[in-house]
Coordinates of C-alpha atoms in Angstrom, one line a residue:
M1 CA -0.3 -0.2 0.3
N2 CA 1.4 3.2 -1.1
T3 CA 2.0 6.1 1.4
E4 CA -1.1 8.2 -0.5
Q5 CA -3.5 5.9 -0.2
T6 CA -2.4 4.6 3.6
K7 CA -2.5 8.9 4.2
S8 CA -6.3 8.9 2.4
N9 CA -7.4 5.7 4.4
N10 CA -5.8 7.3 7.5
S11 CA -8.7 10.4 6.7
A12 CA -10.5 8.0 6.2
L13 CA -11.1 6.2 9.5
Y14 CA -10.8 9.2 11.5
T15 CA -13.9 10.5 10.2
L16 CA -15.4 7.2 10.3
I17 CA -14.4 6.9 14.3
T18 CA -17.0 10.0 15.4
V19 CA -19.6 7.9 15.4
F20 CA -18.2 4.9 17.5
F21 CA -17.9 8.5 20.1
F22 CA -21.7 8.6 19.7
W23 CA -22.5 4.8 20.9
G24 CA -20.1 4.9 24.1
F25 CA -21.8 8.5 24.9
I26 CA -25.6 7.5 24.6
G27 CA -25.0 4.0 25.6
A28 CA -22.8 5.5 29.4
S29 CA -26.3 7.3 30.0
N30 CA -28.3 4.6 30.3
G31 CA -26.5 4.5 34.0
V32 CA -28.4 7.6 34.2
F33 CA -31.5 7.0 32.7
I34 CA -32.5 3.6 34.8
P35 CA -32.3 4.9 38.0
F36 CA -34.4 8.5 37.0
C37 CA -36.7 6.9 35.3
K38 CA -37.4 4.0 37.9
A39 CA -38.2 6.8 40.8
K40 CA -40.1 8.7 38.3
F41 CA -42.9 6.0 37.1
G42 CA -42.7 4.1 40.2
L43 CA -40.9 0.9 38.8
D44 CA -39.6 -2.1 40.5
Q45 CA -36.0 -3.0 39.0
F46 CA -36.7 -5.7 36.9
Q47 CA -39.1 -3.1 35.2
S48 CA -36.6 -0.4 35.2
Q49 CA -34.0 -2.7 33.9
L50 CA -36.6 -3.0 30.5
I51 CA -34.1 0.3 29.5
D52 CA -30.8 -2.3 28.8
F53 CA -33.0 -5.2 27.2
A54 CA -34.8 -2.6 25.2
F55 CA -31.2 -0.5 24.0
Y56 CA -29.1 -4.5 23.3
G57 CA -32.1 -5.9 22.4
A58 CA -32.7 -3.6 19.1
Y59 CA -29.0 -4.3 17.9
Y60 CA -29.8 -8.0 17.7
I61 CA -33.4 -7.1 15.9
G62 CA -31.6 -4.5 13.4
A63 CA -29.2 -6.9 12.2
I64 CA -31.5 -9.7 11.6
L65 CA -33.9 -8.0 9.9
L66 CA -30.9 -6.4 7.2
F67 CA -30.1 -10.1 6.9
I68 CA -33.8 -11.4 6.5
F69 CA -34.5 -8.3 4.1
S70 CA -31.3 -8.8 1.8
S71 CA -32.2 -12.9 1.8
L72 CA -35.3 -11.7 0.5
A73 CA -34.2 -9.0 -1.8
K74 CA -31.9 -11.9 -3.1
K75 CA -28.7 -9.3 -2.8
D76 CA -26.9 -7.8 -0.1
I77 CA -28.8 -4.6 0.5
L78 CA -25.8 -3.3 3.0
N79 CA -23.2 -3.8 0.4
A80 CA -25.1 -2.1 -2.9
W81 CA -25.8 1.2 -0.4
G82 CA -21.4 0.8 0.7
F83 CA -20.5 1.3 3.9
K84 CA -20.9 5.3 4.0
K85 CA -24.7 5.0 3.0
G86 CA -25.3 2.3 5.7
I87 CA -23.8 5.0 8.5
I88 CA -25.8 7.9 7.3
Y89 CA -28.9 5.8 7.5
G90 CA -28.5 4.8 10.7
L91 CA -27.7 7.9 12.2
L92 CA -31.1 9.3 10.2
V93 CA -33.2 6.1 12.3
S94 CA -31.4 7.5 15.6
T95 CA -32.4 10.8 14.6
F96 CA -35.8 9.7 14.7
G97 CA -35.4 7.2 17.6
A98 CA -33.9 11.0 19.2
A99 CA -37.7 12.7 18.2
L100 CA -39.8 10.5 19.0
M101 CA -38.1 10.5 22.7
I102 CA -38.8 13.9 22.6
L103 CA -42.5 13.0 22.0
A104 CA -42.5 10.3 24.3
V105 CA -40.5 12.4 27.7
T106 CA -43.5 15.0 26.6
E107 CA -46.0 12.4 26.9
G108 CA -44.4 11.3 30.0
N109 CA -44.9 7.2 29.2
Y110 CA -42.2 4.7 30.0
L111 CA -43.5 2.3 27.5
F112 CA -43.2 5.3 24.7
I113 CA -39.7 5.9 25.9
L114 CA -38.8 2.3 25.3
G115 CA -39.8 2.8 22.1
A116 CA -37.8 5.5 21.0
L117 CA -35.3 4.2 22.7
F118 CA -35.4 1.0 20.9
I119 CA -35.7 3.4 17.9
V120 CA -32.2 4.9 18.7
A121 CA -30.7 1.7 19.1
L122 CA -31.8 0.2 15.9
G123 CA -30.0 3.2 13.9
F124 CA -26.8 2.0 15.9
S125 CA -27.3 -1.9 14.9
L126 CA -27.3 -0.3 11.1
Q127 CA -24.3 1.7 12.0
Q128 CA -22.0 -0.8 13.4
T129 CA -22.7 -3.7 11.0
S130 CA -21.8 -1.0 8.7
A131 CA -18.8 0.8 10.5
Q132 CA -16.9 -2.2 11.8
P133 CA -16.1 -4.4 8.9
F134 CA -15.4 -0.6 7.1
A135 CA -13.0 0.0 9.2
A136 CA -11.6 -3.4 9.2
S137 CA -11.3 -2.5 5.6
L138 CA -9.0 0.3 6.0
G139 CA -6.1 -0.7 5.3
E140 CA -4.4 -4.2 5.5
A141 CA -5.8 -7.5 7.1
H142 CA -3.4 -7.8 10.0
T143 CA -3.7 -4.2 11.3
A144 CA -7.6 -4.5 11.6
S145 CA -7.7 -5.0 15.0
S146 CA -5.5 -2.0 15.5
R147 CA -7.6 -0.1 13.7
L148 CA -10.7 -1.2 15.7
N149 CA -9.0 -0.9 18.7
L150 CA -8.4 3.1 18.1
A151 CA -12.7 3.0 16.7
G152 CA -12.8 1.4 20.7
G153 CA -10.7 3.9 22.4
I154 CA -12.8 7.1 21.3
N155 CA -15.7 4.8 22.0
S156 CA -14.4 3.9 25.6
L157 CA -13.8 8.0 25.5
G158 CA -17.9 9.2 24.5
T159 CA -18.9 6.0 27.7
T160 CA -16.4 7.7 30.1
I161 CA -17.0 11.8 29.7
G162 CA -21.3 10.6 28.6
P163 CA -22.5 9.9 32.0
I164 CA -21.0 13.5 33.8
V165 CA -22.4 15.4 30.5
V166 CA -26.0 13.6 30.7
S167 CA -25.6 14.2 34.5
I168 CA -25.2 17.9 33.9
A169 CA -27.8 18.4 30.9
L170 CA -30.4 16.2 33.0
F171 CA -29.7 17.8 36.9
G172 CA -28.0 21.0 36.2
V173 CA -25.5 19.7 38.4
I174 CA -22.8 16.2 38.0
A175 CA -22.8 15.1 41.9
G176 CA -24.6 15.5 44.8
V177 CA -28.4 15.2 43.5
N178 CA -30.9 12.9 44.9
I179 CA -32.8 11.3 42.0
E180 CA -35.8 10.7 43.4
E181 CA -36.5 13.7 44.5
F182 CA -35.5 15.2 41.4
A183 CA -37.4 12.7 39.9
Q184 CA -40.7 13.5 41.3
K185 CA -40.7 17.0 40.3
E186 CA -43.6 17.9 38.1
N187 CA -40.8 19.2 35.2
S188 CA -38.4 16.8 35.6
L189 CA -38.7 15.1 32.4
D190 CA -38.0 18.7 30.5
S191 CA -34.4 17.3 30.8
M192 CA -34.8 14.8 29.2
R193 CA -36.2 16.9 26.2
I194 CA -33.7 19.0 25.9
L195 CA -31.2 16.7 26.0
Y196 CA -32.8 14.7 23.2
V197 CA -33.1 17.5 21.4
F198 CA -29.0 18.0 21.8
V199 CA -28.5 14.7 21.0
G200 CA -30.7 14.4 18.0
G201 CA -28.9 17.9 16.2
L202 CA -25.8 15.5 16.4
F203 CA -26.9 12.7 14.7
L204 CA -28.4 15.0 12.1
L205 CA -24.9 16.8 12.3
A206 CA -22.3 13.4 12.0
A207 CA -24.7 12.4 9.2
A208 CA -23.5 15.4 7.4
L209 CA -20.5 15.0 8.1
F210 CA -20.4 11.9 7.0
F211 CA -22.9 12.4 3.6
F212 CA -20.0 15.6 2.4
S213 CA -16.8 14.4 3.6
K214 CA -15.0 13.5 0.7
K215 CA -12.0 11.3 2.4
L216 CA -14.7 8.6 2.7
P217 CA -15.2 6.1 -0.2
A218 CA -18.8 4.3 -0.4
G219 CA -17.0 1.4 0.9
K220 CA -18.2 -1.5 -0.8
S221 CA -17.2 -5.2 -1.4
D222 CA -17.5 -7.8 -3.8
S223 CA -20.9 -7.3 -4.7
T224 CA -21.6 -10.9 -5.2
F225 CA -24.5 -12.3 -3.4
E226 CA -25.4 -15.5 -2.9
P227 CA -28.6 -16.1 -0.4
A228 CA -28.6 -18.0 3.3
S229 CA -32.0 -19.3 3.2
K230 CA -31.4 -22.2 6.2
A231 CA -29.5 -19.8 8.4
M232 CA -32.0 -17.1 7.9
K233 CA -34.8 -19.7 9.1
T234 CA -32.1 -21.1 12.0
L235 CA -32.3 -17.6 12.9
I236 CA -35.6 -16.8 12.8
A237 CA -36.0 -20.1 14.8
I238 CA -33.6 -18.9 17.6
T239 CA -35.5 -15.3 17.7
V240 CA -39.1 -16.6 17.8
I241 CA -38.2 -19.2 20.7
L242 CA -36.3 -16.4 22.9
I243 CA -38.9 -14.2 22.7
A244 CA -41.2 -16.6 23.7
V245 CA -39.8 -17.8 26.5
F246 CA -38.6 -14.0 27.7
A247 CA -42.4 -13.6 27.1
Y248 CA -42.8 -16.1 29.8
I249 CA -40.5 -14.7 32.4
F250 CA -41.9 -11.3 31.7
S251 CA -45.7 -12.6 32.1
R252 CA -44.9 -14.2 35.6
Y253 CA -44.3 -10.6 37.2
E254 CA -47.9 -10.3 36.7
D255 CA -48.9 -13.5 38.9
P256 CA -49.7 -12.2 42.0
E257 CA -48.6 -15.7 43.7
F258 CA -44.9 -15.1 41.8
I259 CA -45.0 -11.8 43.1
T260 CA -45.5 -13.3 47.0
R261 CA -43.7 -16.1 46.9
F262 CA -40.2 -15.1 45.1
L263 CA -40.6 -10.9 45.8
E264 CA -41.7 -10.8 48.6
N265 CA -40.9 -14.0 50.5
N266 CA -37.5 -14.2 48.8
E267 CA -37.7 -17.7 47.9
K268 CA -35.4 -19.4 45.2
D269 CA -36.5 -19.5 41.9
Y270 CA -35.2 -22.3 40.6
L271 CA -37.7 -21.5 37.5
G272 CA -36.6 -18.4 36.3
L273 CA -33.0 -19.9 36.4
G274 CA -34.3 -22.9 34.4
L275 CA -35.5 -20.3 31.8
T276 CA -32.6 -18.6 31.8
V277 CA -30.2 -20.6 31.0
S278 CA -32.5 -22.2 28.1
T279 CA -32.1 -18.9 26.6
L280 CA -28.0 -19.2 26.8
L281 CA -28.7 -22.6 25.5
I282 CA -30.8 -21.7 22.3
V283 CA -28.2 -19.3 21.0
V284 CA -25.3 -21.3 21.6
V285 CA -26.9 -24.9 20.3
G286 CA -28.5 -23.1 17.6
L287 CA -25.5 -21.5 16.4
L288 CA -23.1 -24.8 16.6
F289 CA -25.8 -26.5 14.8
A290 CA -26.1 -24.2 12.1
N291 CA -22.1 -24.7 11.8
A292 CA -22.3 -28.5 11.8
T293 CA -25.3 -28.6 9.4
A294 CA -23.5 -26.6 7.0
Q295 CA -20.0 -28.4 7.0
K296 CA -22.4 -31.1 5.3
N297 CA -23.5 -29.2 2.9
A298 CA -23.0 -25.8 2.6
E299 CA -25.6 -24.2 0.6
G300 CA -28.4 -22.3 1.7
W301 CA -26.1 -20.9 4.6
G302 CA -24.0 -18.5 3.2
A303 CA -21.4 -17.3 5.8
M304 CA -22.2 -19.6 8.4
K305 CA -19.9 -22.2 6.8
Y306 CA -17.1 -20.7 8.2
P307 CA -16.3 -21.9 11.8
Q308 CA -14.2 -18.9 12.6
L309 CA -17.3 -16.7 12.1
V310 CA -19.9 -19.1 13.9
L311 CA -17.1 -19.9 17.3
G312 CA -16.8 -15.6 16.3
M313 CA -20.0 -14.9 17.3
L314 CA -20.5 -17.1 20.4
A315 CA -17.0 -15.4 21.3
L316 CA -18.7 -12.1 21.2
F317 CA -21.7 -13.0 22.2
T318 CA -20.2 -14.2 25.1
Y319 CA -17.8 -11.2 25.5
V320 CA -20.5 -8.4 25.4
G321 CA -22.4 -10.5 27.8
V322 CA -19.5 -10.7 30.5
E323 CA -18.2 -7.4 29.7
V324 CA -22.0 -6.1 31.0
T325 CA -22.1 -8.8 33.4
I326 CA -19.4 -7.5 35.6
G327 CA -20.2 -3.7 35.4
S328 CA -23.8 -4.6 36.3
N329 CA -23.5 -6.7 39.5
L330 CA -20.5 -5.4 40.7
G331 CA -22.5 -2.5 42.3
E332 CA -24.4 -4.7 44.5
L333 CA -21.2 -7.0 45.1
L334 CA -19.4 -4.0 46.4
K335 CA -22.6 -3.1 49.0
T336 CA -21.8 -6.7 51.0
A337 CA -19.9 -6.7 54.1
D338 CA -17.0 -8.9 52.6
F339 CA -16.5 -5.8 50.2
G340 CA -16.5 -3.1 52.6
S341 CA -20.1 -2.0 52.6
I342 CA -20.0 0.4 49.8
T343 CA -22.9 2.1 48.6
G344 CA -24.1 5.7 47.3
P345 CA -22.0 8.1 45.3
A346 CA -19.1 5.4 47.1
L347 CA -20.0 3.2 44.3
A348 CA -19.6 6.0 41.3
P349 CA -14.9 5.5 41.3
Y350 CA -14.7 1.8 41.4
M351 CA -18.1 1.8 38.8
S352 CA -16.4 4.3 36.5
M353 CA -13.0 2.9 36.3
Y354 CA -13.9 -0.9 35.2
W355 CA -15.4 1.5 32.1
G356 CA -12.5 3.4 32.1
S357 CA -10.4 -0.2 32.2
L358 CA -12.0 -0.6 28.5
M359 CA -10.4 2.9 27.2
I360 CA -7.0 1.9 29.3
G361 CA -6.5 -0.9 26.7
R362 CA -7.8 -0.1 23.7
W363 CA -5.7 3.0 23.9
A364 CA -2.5 1.3 24.1
G365 CA -4.3 -1.5 21.2
A366 CA -4.5 1.0 19.2
I367 CA -0.8 2.2 19.0
S368 CA 0.0 0.0 15.7
V369 CA -2.1 1.8 13.8
F370 CA 0.2 4.7 14.2
N371 CA 2.8 2.5 12.6
P372 CA 5.6 3.6 15.3
S373 CA 8.6 2.3 15.0
N374 CA 9.4 -0.5 17.4
Q375 CA 11.1 1.1 20.0
L376 CA 8.7 3.9 20.1
K377 CA 6.0 1.2 19.8
K378 CA 7.7 -0.5 23.2
I379 CA 7.4 3.0 25.1
L380 CA 4.1 4.1 23.7
L381 CA 2.7 0.4 25.3
I382 CA 4.0 1.7 28.9
V383 CA 3.2 5.9 29.1
V384 CA -0.4 5.3 27.0
P385 CA -1.9 3.2 29.1
Y386 CA -1.4 5.5 32.2
I387 CA -2.5 8.8 30.1
A388 CA -5.6 6.9 29.7
F389 CA -5.5 6.1 33.5
G390 CA -4.6 10.1 34.0
V391 CA -8.2 11.2 32.1
V392 CA -10.2 8.5 34.2
L393 CA -8.7 10.1 37.1
A394 CA -9.9 13.2 35.6
A395 CA -13.3 12.8 34.9
N396 CA -13.5 11.2 38.4
A397 CA -12.0 14.5 40.1
I398 CA -14.2 16.6 37.5
S399 CA -17.4 15.1 38.9
G400 CA -16.9 15.5 42.6
Q401 CA -15.6 12.2 43.5
D402 CA -13.1 10.7 46.0
V403 CA -10.5 9.1 43.1
T404 CA -7.7 8.2 46.2
P405 CA -8.9 4.7 46.4
L406 CA -8.0 4.2 42.9
Y407 CA -4.3 5.7 42.8
A408 CA -3.3 1.8 43.6
Y409 CA -4.8 0.5 40.8
A410 CA -1.8 1.8 38.7
F411 CA -0.5 -1.8 39.9
V412 CA -2.8 -3.6 37.9
I413 CA -2.6 -2.1 34.6
V414 CA 1.0 -3.4 34.5
F415 CA -0.3 -7.0 33.9
Q416 CA -2.0 -5.4 30.9
I417 CA 0.8 -4.0 29.6
G418 CA 2.8 -7.9 30.0
G419 CA -0.4 -8.9 27.8
F420 CA 0.5 -6.6 25.4
F421 CA 4.1 -7.4 24.8
L422 CA 3.3 -11.5 25.5
G423 CA 0.8 -11.1 22.5
K424 CA 3.1 -9.3 20.0
D425 CA 0.8 -7.4 18.2
Q426 CA -0.8 -10.5 17.0
P427 CA -4.9 -11.1 17.3
S428 CA -5.8 -14.4 18.1
R429 CA -2.1 -15.1 20.5
T430 CA -3.4 -11.5 22.1
L431 CA -7.1 -12.9 22.2
M432 CA -6.1 -16.0 24.0
I433 CA -3.5 -14.2 26.7
F434 CA -6.0 -11.1 27.4
G435 CA -8.5 -14.4 27.9
L436 CA -6.4 -16.3 30.4
M437 CA -5.5 -13.7 32.4
G438 CA -8.9 -11.9 32.3
M439 CA -10.3 -15.9 33.7
T440 CA -7.4 -15.7 36.4
A441 CA -8.1 -12.3 37.3
M442 CA -11.9 -13.6 38.0
L443 CA -10.8 -16.5 40.4
I444 CA -8.5 -14.3 41.9
G445 CA -11.7 -12.2 43.1
L446 CA -13.8 -15.4 43.7
F447 CA -11.5 -17.1 46.1
T448 CA -10.6 -13.4 48.0
T449 CA -12.6 -10.5 49.2
G450 CA -11.5 -6.9 49.9
T451 CA -9.0 -3.7 47.9
I452 CA -7.5 -7.1 46.3
A453 CA -10.9 -8.7 44.8
I454 CA -12.4 -5.4 43.9
F455 CA -9.3 -4.7 41.6
A456 CA -9.6 -8.4 40.5
F457 CA -13.2 -8.0 39.4
M458 CA -12.4 -4.1 38.0
S459 CA -9.4 -5.7 35.7
G460 CA -11.7 -7.3 34.2
G461 CA -12.3 -4.4 32.3
L462 CA -8.3 -3.9 31.1
F463 CA -8.4 -7.7 29.3
L464 CA -11.6 -7.5 28.1
S465 CA -10.9 -3.9 26.1
I466 CA -9.5 -5.6 22.9
M467 CA -11.7 -8.5 22.4
W468 CA -14.2 -6.7 20.3
P469 CA -12.0 -5.8 17.5
S470 CA -10.0 -9.1 17.7
I471 CA -13.0 -10.9 17.6
F472 CA -14.6 -9.6 15.1
S473 CA -11.4 -8.7 12.8
L474 CA -10.9 -12.8 13.1
A475 CA -14.4 -13.9 12.5
I476 CA -14.7 -11.7 9.5
A477 CA -11.4 -12.6 8.0
G478 CA -11.4 -14.7 4.8
L479 CA -15.3 -14.2 4.1
G480 CA -15.0 -12.6 1.4
K481 CA -18.3 -11.4 -0.5
Y482 CA -19.6 -12.6 3.0
T483 CA -18.2 -10.4 5.0
S484 CA -21.3 -7.6 5.6
Q485 CA -23.3 -10.4 6.2
G486 CA -20.6 -12.0 8.6
S487 CA -21.2 -8.6 10.1
A488 CA -24.5 -8.3 10.7
F489 CA -24.5 -11.4 12.2
L490 CA -22.0 -10.5 14.6
V491 CA -23.9 -7.4 15.5
M492 CA -26.8 -9.7 16.3
M493 CA -23.9 -11.0 19.3
I494 CA -25.0 -8.1 21.5
L495 CA -27.5 -10.2 22.4
G496 CA -25.6 -11.2 24.9
G497 CA -25.4 -8.4 27.0
G498 CA -29.4 -9.0 27.6
I499 CA -28.7 -12.9 28.5
I500 CA -25.4 -13.7 30.0
P501 CA -26.2 -10.6 33.0
P502 CA -30.1 -11.6 33.9
L503 CA -28.3 -15.4 34.3
Q504 CA -25.9 -14.2 36.9
G505 CA -28.2 -12.4 38.9
K506 CA -30.6 -14.9 39.0
L507 CA -27.9 -17.2 39.9
A508 CA -27.4 -14.5 42.6
D509 CA -30.6 -14.8 43.7
I510 CA -30.1 -18.3 44.4
I511 CA -25.8 -18.9 45.6
G512 CA -25.1 -15.2 46.7
I513 CA -24.0 -12.6 44.4
H514 CA -20.0 -13.4 45.3
A515 CA -20.1 -16.8 44.4
S516 CA -22.3 -15.7 40.7
Y517 CA -19.0 -14.5 39.4
F518 CA -18.0 -17.5 38.5
I519 CA -19.6 -17.2 35.1
P520 CA -17.4 -14.6 33.8
V521 CA -14.8 -17.1 34.6
L522 CA -16.4 -19.6 32.1
C523 CA -17.0 -16.6 29.7
F524 CA -13.6 -15.8 29.9
A525 CA -12.5 -19.5 29.6
F526 CA -14.5 -19.5 26.4
I527 CA -12.7 -16.4 24.9
A528 CA -9.0 -17.8 25.5
F529 CA -10.6 -20.9 23.6
Y530 CA -11.7 -19.1 20.8
G531 CA -8.3 -17.2 20.7
W532 CA -6.3 -20.4 20.6
K533 CA -9.0 -22.3 17.9
V534 CA -9.3 -19.2 15.5
I535 CA -5.5 -19.5 14.1
E536 CA -5.9 -23.3 13.6
I537 CA -9.0 -22.9 11.3
L538 CA -7.4 -19.8 9.5
K539 CA -4.2 -21.9 9.0
K540 CA -6.0 -24.4 7.6
Q541 CA -7.6 -22.2 5.4
G542 CA -4.3 -20.7 4.4
I543 CA -4.9 -17.2 5.2
G544 CA -3.7 -17.8 9.1
H545 CA -0.2 -16.3 8.9
E546 CA -1.4 -13.8 6.7
I547 CA -3.8 -12.5 9.5
E548 CA -1.9 -13.1 12.6
V549 CA 1.5 -11.3 11.3
G550 CA 0.7 -10.2 8.0
G551 CA 1.8 -10.6 4.1
A552 CA 5.3 -8.4 5.0
H553 CA 6.7 -10.6 7.2

């Protein structure tokens, strides 16, 4: 690749990653909206969590609808548009969702708010399905994960500062607000309306930026399309079964006997646990069945005939699930006596550092995209994580939090830096190493208490940081004309964020919150397995060396 082409691709990449910031910024606002809506509408915890169900469910539904429509039209709709137009259309859908949110908060209707949030995230689904392979295509295959790390780092920056900005927009101040009291004010929803006027404007501005940008190519790949009718039927079947199971789970909350026995009397809900486990098995068994069948007869299976993709779908499902479940359950864990009975505002620095850890790792993982010399790269791999660490501390300090308990976390970052050196900039090797490190950290957290265990669980963010881009780039490697189809399948797997956290939550009700953290142990173990297995698969296809170290080595 010549120098001019590299400069052009870099300019295109810098324009592209602006949407990654939006995903992090808006996604992080859920942490503010959930307690606000819970107080405003008098919801229980389960009902308030429907905000996350709506958000993550939209990614899955959006991706599967795109695939179904492409199959019915017998052409790759996204590829026909081009990745650039896909992002623009996604931003416009999110703009429409923001407009609906303005109407929803004006009406003061919680179900309407959920629907509007679903539309916003539906636009994000189209943006992600377009942007991920677009970023991966802007350079050589072996540096794809570095480009996605750079984009992920910008996403994490949005996640880090999003809650602060959203808190200011909602409450007028950063900290010290009693959400319950504020939510009961008659005009409290006015803040949300103003916020989404601003958000909708940003979506439109971003769409205009992409539309008028001459730096971004159309982003089309091989236009040949092969219908995947069997894959479509399998995914529809999985979706229908999941909807039926979730509908039954939700309906139990309308049963007075259930409310009395399990919610008021705190009886152990083994049936609920079994139903939640079944949702996980539906996805896992369904996908493994699809790939096993495709190996015997590939006709009609499309991208699902590639084992690196199907296992990558399960790995991404697991990754999103474990990322969300560690964070979602951390607050409940820290409230226990073994973890210092940390509650209220004192929780904020720990929660922030967990999510900030993702940014720390992604900034370090993005270094390769700038092509530094070997010596400079080694220096940056040490320096950049601590710069990112400083940004997280500063964000917390600005929000009025006491960051003193986080200083010692600097020692934990050393292990992540060591992981980068051991990974040697090879995506599958790095994925396996970080998976093993994450599994070890979770085990340390399981068998200890206090500060050591807290830091061990928070460090899950450090080891998760590079997993999305690594899994994504490895899963779509060698797919050729099926790249955008495979990308849609992968984006569907964000559904893991709506299945694995409830599973750990149900388990926590039975065995305790601390013991329930063996779920993240299993998740990290599977991701490490994928890192080990996928390179074998790619080598058999003759592209393992190119993906791992690049054709020039």
